[in-house]
JSON list of C-alpha atoms in Angstrom, two decimals:
[
{"chain": "C", "resi": 1, "resn": "UNK", "atom": "CA", "xyz": [3.98, 17.74, -5.73]},
{"chain": "C", "resi": 2, "resn": "UNK", "atom": "CA", "xyz": [4.68, 16.84, -2.15]},
{"chain": "C", "resi": 3, "resn": "UNK", "atom": "CA", "xyz": [2.32, 18.51, 0.26]},
{"chain": "C", "resi": 4, "resn": "UNK", "atom": "CA", "xyz": [1.08, 17.62, 3.71]},
{"chain": "C", "resi": 5, "resn": "UNK", "atom": "CA", "xyz": [-1.78, 19.59, 5.20]},
{"chain": "C", "resi": 6, "resn": "UNK", "atom": "CA", "xyz": [-3.18, 19.92, 8.69]},
{"chain": "C", "resi": 7, "resn": "UNK", "atom": "CA", "xyz": [-5.58, 22.22, 10.46]},
{"chain": "C", "resi": 8, "resn": "UNK", "atom": "CA", "xyz": [-3.69, 24.85, 12.44]},
{"chain": "C", "resi": 9, "resn": "UNK", "atom": "CA", "xyz": [-5.46, 24.76, 15.81]},
{"chain": "C", "resi": 10, "resn": "UNK", "atom": "CA", "xyz": [-7.36, 22.40, 18.05]},
{"chain": "C", "resi": 11, "resn": "UNK", "atom": "CA", "xyz": [-8.68, 23.07, 21.53]},
{"chain": "C", "resi": 12, "resn": "UNK", "atom": "CA", "xyz": [-10.03, 20.37, 23.85]},
{"chain": "C", "resi": 13, "resn": "UNK", "atom": "CA", "xyz": [-10.91, 19.98, 27.50]},
{"chain": "C", "resi": 14, "resn": "UNK", "atom": "CA", "xyz": [-8.74, 17.91, 29.79]},
{"chain": "C", "resi": 15, "resn": "UNK", "atom": "CA", "xyz": [-9.93, 14.31, 29.84]},
{"chain": "C", "resi": 16, "resn": "UNK", "atom": "CA", "xyz": [-11.56, 14.49, 26.41]},
{"chain": "C", "resi": 17, "resn": "UNK", "atom": "CA", "xyz": [-10.19, 12.81, 23.30]},
{"chain": "C", "resi": 18, "resn": "UNK", "atom": "CA", "xyz": [-8.27, 14.84, 20.71]},
{"chain": "C", "resi": 19, "resn": "UNK", "atom": "CA", "xyz": [-8.27, 13.99, 17.03]},
{"chain": "C", "resi": 20, "resn": "UNK", "atom": "CA", "xyz": [-5.69, 15.62, 14.80]},
{"chain": "C", "resi": 21, "resn": "UNK", "atom": "CA", "xyz": [-6.09, 15.15, 11.06]},
{"chain": "C", "resi": 22, "resn": "UNK", "atom": "CA", "xyz": [-3.65, 15.21, 8.18]},
{"chain": "C", "resi": 23, "resn": "UNK", "atom": "CA", "xyz": [-3.86, 14.79, 4.42]},
{"chain": "C", "resi": 24, "resn": "UNK", "atom": "CA", "xyz": [-0.87, 13.92, 2.29]},
{"chain": "C", "resi": 25, "resn": "UNK", "atom": "CA", "xyz": [-0.29, 13.76, -1.43]},
{"chain": "C", "resi": 26, "resn": "UNK", "atom": "CA", "xyz": [2.27, 11.05, -2.15]},
{"chain": "C", "resi": 27, "resn": "UNK", "atom": "CA", "xyz": [0.34, 7.79, -2.25]},
{"chain": "C", "resi": 28, "resn": "UNK", "atom": "CA", "xyz": [3.56, 5.77, -2.49]},
{"chain": "C", "resi": 29, "resn": "UNK", "atom": "CA", "xyz": [4.79, 6.84, 0.95]},
{"chain": "C", "resi": 30, "resn": "UNK", "atom": "CA", "xyz": [5.86, 3.79, 2.91]},
{"chain": "C", "resi": 31, "resn": "UNK", "atom": "CA", "xyz": [5.90, 5.37, 6.37]},
{"chain": "C", "resi": 32, "resn": "UNK", "atom": "CA", "xyz": [3.81, 8.11, 7.91]},
{"chain": "C", "resi": 33, "resn": "UNK", "atom": "CA", "xyz": [4.78, 9.75, 11.17]},
{"chain": "C", "resi": 34, "resn": "UNK", "atom": "CA", "xyz": [3.47, 11.86, 14.00]},
{"chain": "C", "resi": 35, "resn": "UNK", "atom": "CA", "xyz": [5.90, 14.20, 15.79]},
{"chain": "C", "resi": 36, "resn": "UNK", "atom": "CA", "xyz": [5.35, 16.38, 18.83]},
{"chain": "C", "resi": 37, "resn": "UNK", "atom": "CA", "xyz": [6.99, 19.77, 19.40]},
{"chain": "C", "resi": 38, "resn": "UNK", "atom": "CA", "xyz": [7.11, 21.32, 22.85]},
{"chain": "C", "resi": 39, "resn": "UNK", "atom": "CA", "xyz": [7.40, 25.14, 22.96]},
{"chain": "C", "resi": 40, "resn": "UNK", "atom": "CA", "xyz": [10.78, 26.39, 21.77]},
{"chain": "C", "resi": 41, "resn": "UNK", "atom": "CA", "xyz": [12.17, 22.90, 21.23]},
{"chain": "C", "resi": 42, "resn": "UNK", "atom": "CA", "xyz": [12.87, 20.43, 18.47]},
{"chain": "C", "resi": 43, "resn": "UNK", "atom": "CA", "xyz": [10.51, 17.68, 17.36]},
{"chain": "C", "resi": 44, "resn": "UNK", "atom": "CA", "xyz": [10.25, 14.23, 18.88]},
{"chain": "C", "resi": 45, "resn": "UNK", "atom": "CA", "xyz": [8.73, 11.18, 17.26]},
{"chain": "C", "resi": 46, "resn": "UNK", "atom": "CA", "xyz": [5.46, 10.11, 18.86]},
{"chain": "C", "resi": 47, "resn": "UNK", "atom": "CA", "xyz": [4.52, 7.20, 16.65]},
{"chain": "C", "resi": 48, "resn": "UNK", "atom": "CA", "xyz": [4.54, 6.03, 13.05]},
{"chain": "C", "resi": 49, "resn": "UNK", "atom": "CA", "xyz": [2.56, 3.71, 10.85]},
{"chain": "C", "resi": 50, "resn": "UNK", "atom": "CA", "xyz": [3.60, 1.57, 7.94]},
{"chain": "C", "resi": 51, "resn": "UNK", "atom": "CA", "xyz": [1.55, 2.10, 4.82]},
{"chain": "C", "resi": 52, "resn": "UNK", "atom": "CA", "xyz": [0.17, -1.45, 4.75]},
{"chain": "C", "resi": 53, "resn": "UNK", "atom": "CA", "xyz": [-1.55, -0.89, 8.11]},
{"chain": "C", "resi": 54, "resn": "UNK", "atom": "CA", "xyz": [-4.92, 0.73, 8.75]},
{"chain": "C", "resi": 55, "resn": "UNK", "atom": "CA", "xyz": [-4.51, 1.32, 12.44]},
{"chain": "C", "resi": 56, "resn": "UNK", "atom": "CA", "xyz": [-1.87, 1.37, 15.12]},
{"chain": "C", "resi": 57, "resn": "UNK", "atom": "CA", "xyz": [-2.45, 1.77, 18.82]},
{"chain": "C", "resi": 58, "resn": "UNK", "atom": "CA", "xyz": [0.17, 2.76, 21.35]},
{"chain": "C", "resi": 59, "resn": "UNK", "atom": "CA", "xyz": [-1.14, 3.41, 24.87]},
{"chain": "C", "resi": 60, "resn": "UNK", "atom": "CA", "xyz": [-3.22, 6.62, 24.63]},
{"chain": "C", "resi": 61, "resn": "UNK", "atom": "CA", "xyz": [-2.38, 7.12, 20.97]},
{"chain": "C", "resi": 62, "resn": "UNK", "atom": "CA", "xyz": [-4.30, 5.68, 18.03]},
{"chain": "C", "resi": 63, "resn": "UNK", "atom": "CA", "xyz": [-3.23, 6.26, 14.46]},
{"chain": "C", "resi": 64, "resn": "UNK", "atom": "CA", "xyz": [-5.68, 5.68, 11.63]},
{"chain": "C", "resi": 65, "resn": "UNK", "atom": "CA", "xyz": [-4.61, 5.54, 8.00]},
{"chain": "C", "resi": 66, "resn": "UNK", "atom": "CA", "xyz": [-6.97, 5.78, 5.03]},
{"chain": "C", "resi": 67, "resn": "UNK", "atom": "CA", "xyz": [-4.78, 5.24, 2.00]},
{"chain": "C", "resi": 68, "resn": "UNK", "atom": "CA", "xyz": [-7.61, 5.68, -0.46]},
{"chain": "C", "resi": 69, "resn": "UNK", "atom": "CA", "xyz": [-8.29, 9.19, 0.78]},
{"chain": "C", "resi": 70, "resn": "UNK", "atom": "CA", "xyz": [-4.63, 9.84, 1.76]},
{"chain": "C", "resi": 71, "resn": "UNK", "atom": "CA", "xyz": [-5.81, 10.73, 5.23]},
{"chain": "C", "resi": 72, "resn": "UNK", "atom": "CA", "xyz": [-3.98, 10.17, 8.48]},
{"chain": "C", "resi": 73, "resn": "UNK", "atom": "CA", "xyz": [-5.29, 10.90, 11.95]},
{"chain": "C", "resi": 74, "resn": "UNK", "atom": "CA", "xyz": [-3.93, 10.86, 15.48]},
{"chain": "C", "resi": 75, "resn": "UNK", "atom": "CA", "xyz": [-6.28, 10.29, 18.37]},
{"chain": "C", "resi": 76, "resn": "UNK", "atom": "CA", "xyz": [-5.11, 11.07, 21.90]},
{"chain": "C", "resi": 77, "resn": "UNK", "atom": "CA", "xyz": [-7.32, 9.53, 24.55]},
{"chain": "C", "resi": 78, "resn": "UNK", "atom": "CA", "xyz": [-7.80, 11.18, 27.94]},
{"chain": "C", "resi": 79, "resn": "UNK", "atom": "CA", "xyz": [-5.95, 14.32, 26.83]},
{"chain": "C", "resi": 80, "resn": "UNK", "atom": "CA", "xyz": [-3.84, 15.94, 29.54]},
{"chain": "C", "resi": 81, "resn": "UNK", "atom": "CA", "xyz": [-2.48, 19.48, 29.90]},
{"chain": "C", "resi": 82, "resn": "UNK", "atom": "CA", "xyz": [0.98, 18.04, 29.19]},
{"chain": "C", "resi": 83, "resn": "UNK", "atom": "CA", "xyz": [-0.25, 17.10, 25.73]},
{"chain": "C", "resi": 84, "resn": "UNK", "atom": "CA", "xyz": [-0.45, 20.77, 24.77]},
{"chain": "C", "resi": 85, "resn": "UNK", "atom": "CA", "xyz": [2.06, 21.15, 21.94]},
{"chain": "C", "resi": 86, "resn": "UNK", "atom": "CA", "xyz": [2.31, 21.34, 18.16]},
{"chain": "C", "resi": 87, "resn": "UNK", "atom": "CA", "xyz": [1.75, 18.04, 16.37]},
{"chain": "C", "resi": 88, "resn": "UNK", "atom": "CA", "xyz": [3.23, 17.41, 12.94]},
{"chain": "C", "resi": 89, "resn": "UNK", "atom": "CA", "xyz": [2.44, 14.63, 10.54]},
{"chain": "C", "resi": 90, "resn": "UNK", "atom": "CA", "xyz": [5.15, 13.67, 8.09]},
{"chain": "C", "resi": 91, "resn": "UNK", "atom": "CA", "xyz": [5.75, 11.31, 5.22]},
{"chain": "C", "resi": 92, "resn": "UNK", "atom": "CA", "xyz": [8.92, 9.78, 3.86]},
{"chain": "C", "resi": 93, "resn": "UNK", "atom": "CA", "xyz": [9.16, 10.04, 0.08]},
{"chain": "C", "resi": 94, "resn": "UNK", "atom": "CA", "xyz": [10.16, 6.70, -1.46]},
{"chain": "C", "resi": 95, "resn": "UNK", "atom": "CA", "xyz": [13.22, 6.75, -3.67]},
{"chain": "C", "resi": 96, "resn": "UNK", "atom": "CA", "xyz": [14.53, 9.88, -1.98]},
{"chain": "C", "resi": 97, "resn": "UNK", "atom": "CA", "xyz": [15.94, 10.77, 1.39]},
{"chain": "C", "resi": 98, "resn": "UNK", "atom": "CA", "xyz": [13.29, 13.40, 1.95]},
{"chain": "C", "resi": 99, "resn": "UNK", "atom": "CA", "xyz": [10.86, 13.73, 4.82]},
{"chain": "C", "resi": 100, "resn": "UNK", "atom": "CA", "xyz": [8.01, 16.16, 4.22]},
{"chain": "C", "resi": 101, "resn": "UNK", "atom": "CA", "xyz": [6.23, 17.67, 7.20]},
{"chain": "C", "resi": 102, "resn": "UNK", "atom": "CA", "xyz": [2.81, 19.20, 7.52]},
{"chain": "C", "resi": 103, "resn": "UNK", "atom": "CA", "xyz": [1.95, 22.67, 8.72]},
{"chain": "C", "resi": 104, "resn": "UNK", "atom": "CA", "xyz": [1.52, 21.45, 12.29]},
{"chain": "C", "resi": 105, "resn": "UNK", "atom": "CA", "xyz": [-1.56, 21.51, 14.53]},
{"chain": "C", "resi": 106, "resn": "UNK", "atom": "CA", "xyz": [-1.34, 23.46, 17.76]},
{"chain": "C", "resi": 107, "resn": "UNK", "atom": "CA", "xyz": [-3.22, 21.53, 20.42]},
{"chain": "C", "resi": 108, "resn": "UNK", "atom": "CA", "xyz": [-4.38, 23.46, 23.46]},
{"chain": "C", "resi": 109, "resn": "UNK", "atom": "CA", "xyz": [-5.73, 21.51, 26.39]},
{"chain": "C", "resi": 110, "resn": "UNK", "atom": "CA", "xyz": [-8.01, 23.41, 28.73]},
{"chain": "C", "resi": 111, "resn": "UNK", "atom": "CA", "xyz": [-8.06, 22.43, 32.40]},
{"chain": "P", "resi": 1, "resn": "UNK", "atom": "CA", "xyz": [24.36, 7.28, 22.64]},
{"chain": "P", "resi": 2, "resn": "UNK", "atom": "CA", "xyz": [23.71, 9.63, 19.77]},
{"chain": "P", "resi": 3, "resn": "UNK", "atom": "CA", "xyz": [23.31, 13.35, 20.32]},
{"chain": "P", "resi": 4, "resn": "UNK", "atom": "CA", "xyz": [22.76, 16.34, 18.09]},
{"chain": "P", "resi": 5, "resn": "UNK", "atom": "CA", "xyz": [23.84, 19.88, 18.90]},
{"chain": "P", "resi": 6, "resn": "UNK", "atom": "CA", "xyz": [22.87, 23.13, 17.24]},
{"chain": "P", "resi": 7, "resn": "UNK", "atom": "CA", "xyz": [24.31, 26.57, 17.87]},
{"chain": "P", "resi": 8, "resn": "UNK", "atom": "CA", "xyz": [23.75, 29.33, 18.42]},
{"chain": "P", "resi": 9, "resn": "UNK", "atom": "CA", "xyz": [20.36, 28.81, 20.05]},
{"chain": "P", "resi": 10, "resn": "UNK", "atom": "CA", "xyz": [19.30, 32.40, 19.44]},
{"chain": "P", "resi": 11, "resn": "UNK", "atom": "CA", "xyz": [20.54, 34.93, 16.94]},
{"chain": "P", "resi": 12, "resn": "UNK", "atom": "CA", "xyz": [19.51, 38.49, 16.10]},
{"chain": "P", "resi": 13, "resn": "UNK", "atom": "CA", "xyz": [21.06, 39.80, 12.90]},
{"chain": "P", "resi": 14, "resn": "UNK", "atom": "CA", "xyz": [20.60, 42.92, 10.75]},
{"chain": "P", "resi": 15, "resn": "UNK", "atom": "CA", "xyz": [19.42, 42.66, 7.16]},
{"chain": "P", "resi": 16, "resn": "UNK", "atom": "CA", "xyz": [22.33, 42.14, 4.82]},
{"chain": "P", "resi": 17, "resn": "UNK", "atom": "CA", "xyz": [24.60, 40.51, 7.39]},
{"chain": "P", "resi": 18, "resn": "UNK", "atom": "CA", "xyz": [26.03, 36.98, 6.98]},
{"chain": "P", "resi": 19, "resn": "UNK", "atom": "CA", "xyz": [24.79, 33.89, 8.75]},
{"chain": "P", "resi": 20, "resn": "UNK", "atom": "CA", "xyz": [26.34, 30.68, 9.95]},
{"chain": "P", "resi": 21, "resn": "UNK", "atom": "CA", "xyz": [24.38, 28.05, 11.88]},
{"chain": "P", "resi": 22, "resn": "UNK", "atom": "CA", "xyz": [26.13, 24.87, 12.90]},
{"chain": "P", "resi": 23, "resn": "UNK", "atom": "CA", "xyz": [24.89, 21.39, 13.60]},
{"chain": "P", "resi": 24, "resn": "UNK", "atom": "CA", "xyz": [26.96, 18.49, 14.90]},
{"chain": "P", "resi": 25, "resn": "UNK", "atom": "CA", "xyz": [25.95, 14.90, 15.47]},
{"chain": "P", "resi": 26, "resn": "UNK", "atom": "CA", "xyz": [27.81, 12.60, 17.85]},
{"chain": "P", "resi": 27, "resn": "UNK", "atom": "CA", "xyz": [27.69, 8.88, 18.38]},
{"chain": "P", "resi": 28, "resn": "UNK", "atom": "CA", "xyz": [26.93, 7.83, 14.82]},
{"chain": "P", "resi": 29, "resn": "UNK", "atom": "CA", "xyz": [28.69, 7.73, 11.49]},
{"chain": "P", "resi": 30, "resn": "UNK", "atom": "CA", "xyz": [27.57, 8.63, 7.97]},
{"chain": "P", "resi": 31, "resn": "UNK", "atom": "CA", "xyz": [24.19, 10.04, 9.00]},
{"chain": "P", "resi": 32, "resn": "UNK", "atom": "CA", "xyz": [21.79, 11.70, 6.59]},
{"chain": "P", "resi": 33, "resn": "UNK", "atom": "CA", "xyz": [21.52, 15.30, 7.71]},
{"chain": "P", "resi": 34, "resn": "UNK", "atom": "CA", "xyz": [18.71, 17.82, 7.22]},
{"chain": "P", "resi": 35, "resn": "UNK", "atom": "CA", "xyz": [18.00, 21.51, 7.66]},
{"chain": "P", "resi": 36, "resn": "UNK", "atom": "CA", "xyz": [14.39, 22.58, 8.16]},
{"chain": "P", "resi": 37, "resn": "UNK", "atom": "CA", "xyz": [12.90, 26.01, 8.75]},
{"chain": "P", "resi": 38, "resn": "UNK", "atom": "CA", "xyz": [9.81, 26.62, 10.80]},
{"chain": "P", "resi": 39, "resn": "UNK", "atom": "CA", "xyz": [8.01, 29.89, 10.14]},
{"chain": "P", "resi": 40, "resn": "UNK", "atom": "CA", "xyz": [4.72, 30.97, 11.64]},
{"chain": "P", "resi": 41, "resn": "UNK", "atom": "CA", "xyz": [1.79, 29.37, 9.84]},
{"chain": "P", "resi": 42, "resn": "UNK", "atom": "CA", "xyz": [4.03, 27.59, 7.33]},
{"chain": "P", "resi": 43, "resn": "UNK", "atom": "CA", "xyz": [4.89, 24.41, 9.12]},
{"chain": "P", "resi": 44, "resn": "UNK", "atom": "CA", "xyz": [8.24, 22.76, 8.72]},
{"chain": "P", "resi": 45, "resn": "UNK", "atom": "CA", "xyz": [9.90, 23.44, 5.40]},
{"chain": "P", "resi": 46, "resn": "UNK", "atom": "CA", "xyz": [12.73, 21.21, 4.17]},
{"chain": "P", "resi": 47, "resn": "UNK", "atom": "CA", "xyz": [15.64, 23.41, 3.06]},
{"chain": "P", "resi": 48, "resn": "UNK", "atom": "CA", "xyz": [18.58, 21.08, 2.49]},
{"chain": "P", "resi": 49, "resn": "UNK", "atom": "CA", "xyz": [19.59, 17.50, 3.04]},
{"chain": "P", "resi": 50, "resn": "UNK", "atom": "CA", "xyz": [22.89, 15.68, 2.75]},
{"chain": "P", "resi": 51, "resn": "UNK", "atom": "CA", "xyz": [23.69, 11.99, 2.41]},
{"chain": "P", "resi": 52, "resn": "UNK", "atom": "CA", "xyz": [27.46, 12.40, 2.67]},
{"chain": "P", "resi": 53, "resn": "UNK", "atom": "CA", "xyz": [30.41, 14.75, 2.90]},
{"chain": "P", "resi": 54, "resn": "UNK", "atom": "CA", "xyz": [30.16, 17.44, 0.23]},
{"chain": "P", "resi": 55, "resn": "UNK", "atom": "CA", "xyz": [26.79, 16.14, -1.00]},
{"chain": "P", "resi": 56, "resn": "UNK", "atom": "CA", "xyz": [24.05, 18.74, -0.63]},
{"chain": "P", "resi": 57, "resn": "UNK", "atom": "CA", "xyz": [20.54, 18.69, -2.06]},
{"chain": "P", "resi": 58, "resn": "UNK", "atom": "CA", "xyz": [18.59, 21.93, -2.06]},
{"chain": "P", "resi": 59, "resn": "UNK", "atom": "CA", "xyz": [14.83, 21.88, -1.87]},
{"chain": "P", "resi": 60, "resn": "UNK", "atom": "CA", "xyz": [13.85, 25.51, -2.30]},
{"chain": "P", "resi": 61, "resn": "UNK", "atom": "CA", "xyz": [15.45, 28.43, -4.15]},
{"chain": "P", "resi": 62, "resn": "UNK", "atom": "CA", "xyz": [16.67, 30.96, -1.64]},
{"chain": "P", "resi": 63, "resn": "UNK", "atom": "CA", "xyz": [19.67, 32.94, -0.53]},
{"chain": "P", "resi": 64, "resn": "UNK", "atom": "CA", "xyz": [20.70, 30.25, 1.93]},
{"chain": "P", "resi": 65, "resn": "UNK", "atom": "CA", "xyz": [23.33, 27.58, 1.33]},
{"chain": "P", "resi": 66, "resn": "UNK", "atom": "CA", "xyz": [24.48, 24.49, 3.19]},
{"chain": "P", "resi": 67, "resn": "UNK", "atom": "CA", "xyz": [27.76, 22.69, 3.48]},
{"chain": "P", "resi": 68, "resn": "UNK", "atom": "CA", "xyz": [28.94, 19.43, 4.99]},
{"chain": "P", "resi": 69, "resn": "UNK", "atom": "CA", "xyz": [32.66, 19.72, 5.56]},
{"chain": "P", "resi": 70, "resn": "UNK", "atom": "CA", "xyz": [32.84, 16.69, 7.83]},
{"chain": "P", "resi": 71, "resn": "UNK", "atom": "CA", "xyz": [30.80, 13.52, 8.23]},
{"chain": "P", "resi": 72, "resn": "UNK", "atom": "CA", "xyz": [28.89, 14.73, 11.28]},
{"chain": "P", "resi": 73, "resn": "UNK", "atom": "CA", "xyz": [28.85, 18.47, 10.69]},
{"chain": "P", "resi": 74, "resn": "UNK", "atom": "CA", "xyz": [26.22, 20.39, 8.76]},
{"chain": "P", "resi": 75, "resn": "UNK", "atom": "CA", "xyz": [26.37, 24.16, 8.31]},
{"chain": "P", "resi": 76, "resn": "UNK", "atom": "CA", "xyz": [23.68, 26.55, 7.12]},
{"chain": "P", "resi": 77, "resn": "UNK", "atom": "CA", "xyz": [24.94, 29.86, 5.72]},
{"chain": "P", "resi": 78, "resn": "UNK", "atom": "CA", "xyz": [23.93, 33.05, 4.04]},
{"chain": "P", "resi": 79, "resn": "UNK", "atom": "CA", "xyz": [26.03, 35.87, 2.63]},
{"chain": "P", "resi": 80, "resn": "UNK", "atom": "CA", "xyz": [23.29, 38.48, 3.05]},
{"chain": "P", "resi": 81, "resn": "UNK", "atom": "CA", "xyz": [20.27, 37.90, 5.23]},
{"chain": "P", "resi": 82, "resn": "UNK", "atom": "CA", "xyz": [16.77, 39.00, 4.27]},
{"chain": "P", "resi": 83, "resn": "UNK", "atom": "CA", "xyz": [13.88, 39.80, 6.60]},
{"chain": "P", "resi": 84, "resn": "UNK", "atom": "CA", "xyz": [12.13, 36.70, 5.28]},
{"chain": "P", "resi": 85, "resn": "UNK", "atom": "CA", "xyz": [14.97, 34.51, 6.59]},
{"chain": "P", "resi": 86, "resn": "UNK", "atom": "CA", "xyz": [13.68, 34.95, 10.14]},
{"chain": "P", "resi": 87, "resn": "UNK", "atom": "CA", "xyz": [12.47, 31.71, 11.64]},
{"chain": "P", "resi": 88, "resn": "UNK", "atom": "CA", "xyz": [13.28, 28.69, 13.74]},
{"chain": "P", "resi": 89, "resn": "UNK", "atom": "CA", "xyz": [15.90, 26.50, 12.10]},
{"chain": "P", "resi": 90, "resn": "UNK", "atom": "CA", "xyz": [16.04, 22.84, 12.94]},
{"chain": "P", "resi": 91, "resn": "UNK", "atom": "CA", "xyz": [18.76, 20.35, 12.14]},
{"chain": "P", "resi": 92, "resn": "UNK", "atom": "CA", "xyz": [17.93, 16.65, 12.06]},
{"chain": "P", "resi": 93, "resn": "UNK", "atom": "CA", "xyz": [19.64, 13.35, 11.35]},
{"chain": "P", "resi": 94, "resn": "UNK", "atom": "CA", "xyz": [18.86, 9.75, 10.59]},
{"chain": "P", "resi": 95, "resn": "UNK", "atom": "CA", "xyz": [21.24, 6.83, 10.41]},
{"chain": "P", "resi": 96, "resn": "UNK", "atom": "CA", "xyz": [19.41, 5.04, 7.61]},
{"chain": "P", "resi": 97, "resn": "UNK", "atom": "CA", "xyz": [15.95, 5.51, 6.24]},
{"chain": "P", "resi": 98, "resn": "UNK", "atom": "CA", "xyz": [13.11, 5.41, 6.37]},
{"chain": "P", "resi": 99, "resn": "UNK", "atom": "CA", "xyz": [12.81, 5.78, 10.10]},
{"chain": "P", "resi": 100, "resn": "UNK", "atom": "CA", "xyz": [12.91, 8.24, 12.91]},
{"chain": "P", "resi": 101, "resn": "UNK", "atom": "CA", "xyz": [14.40, 11.67, 12.36]},
{"chain": "P", "resi": 102, "resn": "UNK", "atom": "CA", "xyz": [16.21, 13.00, 15.42]},
{"chain": "P", "resi": 103, "resn": "UNK", "atom": "CA", "xyz": [16.02, 16.75, 15.81]},
{"chain": "P", "resi": 104, "resn": "UNK", "atom": "CA", "xyz": [18.24, 19.29, 17.47]},
{"chain": "P", "resi": 105, "resn": "UNK", "atom": "CA", "xyz": [16.88, 21.92, 19.83]},
{"chain": "P", "resi": 106, "resn": "UNK", "atom": "CA", "xyz": [16.73, 24.54, 17.11]},
{"chain": "P", "resi": 107, "resn": "UNK", "atom": "CA", "xyz": [18.21, 27.97, 16.38]},
{"chain": "P", "resi": 108, "resn": "UNK", "atom": "CA", "xyz": [15.91, 30.97, 16.44]},
{"chain": "P", "resi": 109, "resn": "UNK", "atom": "CA", "xyz": [16.96, 33.62, 13.95]},
{"chain": "P", "resi": 110, "resn": "UNK", "atom": "CA", "xyz": [15.50, 37.11, 13.95]},
{"chain": "P", "resi": 111, "resn": "UNK", "atom": "CA", "xyz": [16.48, 39.39, 11.10]},
{"chain": "P", "resi": 112, "resn": "UNK", "atom": "CA", "xyz": [15.85, 43.09, 11.77]}
]
């Protein structure tokens, strides 16, 4: 079945790096995504990675993809208080129009 | 530019009452439309998606239904709400996939 799992909480100090992890089940997924949700709002795309890539870097964000283990991670360098939010990983299911989201990781950045 | 609107933003309803949440997309045509529900500790659950007018795919058995009466309008309904229907409902669209899903601001439903 389609299932995306994440740890529920992460707490880091301002200036440290944050690493948010995700495991997914559909090995045929072509795209994997990271979304950010501010309190009481909808989700916004942070970054995505194509399945034939191992790594993608975008300013403070680094995405690592391990297809063998079906593991995706998001690293935020120099984490700021404004990074406090819920982070969702998601996969698009090939052959369908479905996007499956994880449980979300609530990141709390301590000043 | 494309925009997505959801309303109402907040809703408090008694058990057994009906529900209608609306979502409208502007600035695009023939989008794929989605309804998700976010409940505490359960992440974002896909409820329905639609690839065209009158075409609805349901992902989970429930007492909710969806309709797409117009190209850019997506409606989530229930005839009789349950306590377990409480949650944050998010509408989203994409012009063609795979790619970025654009989300509305959400509708928070509390069933008492």
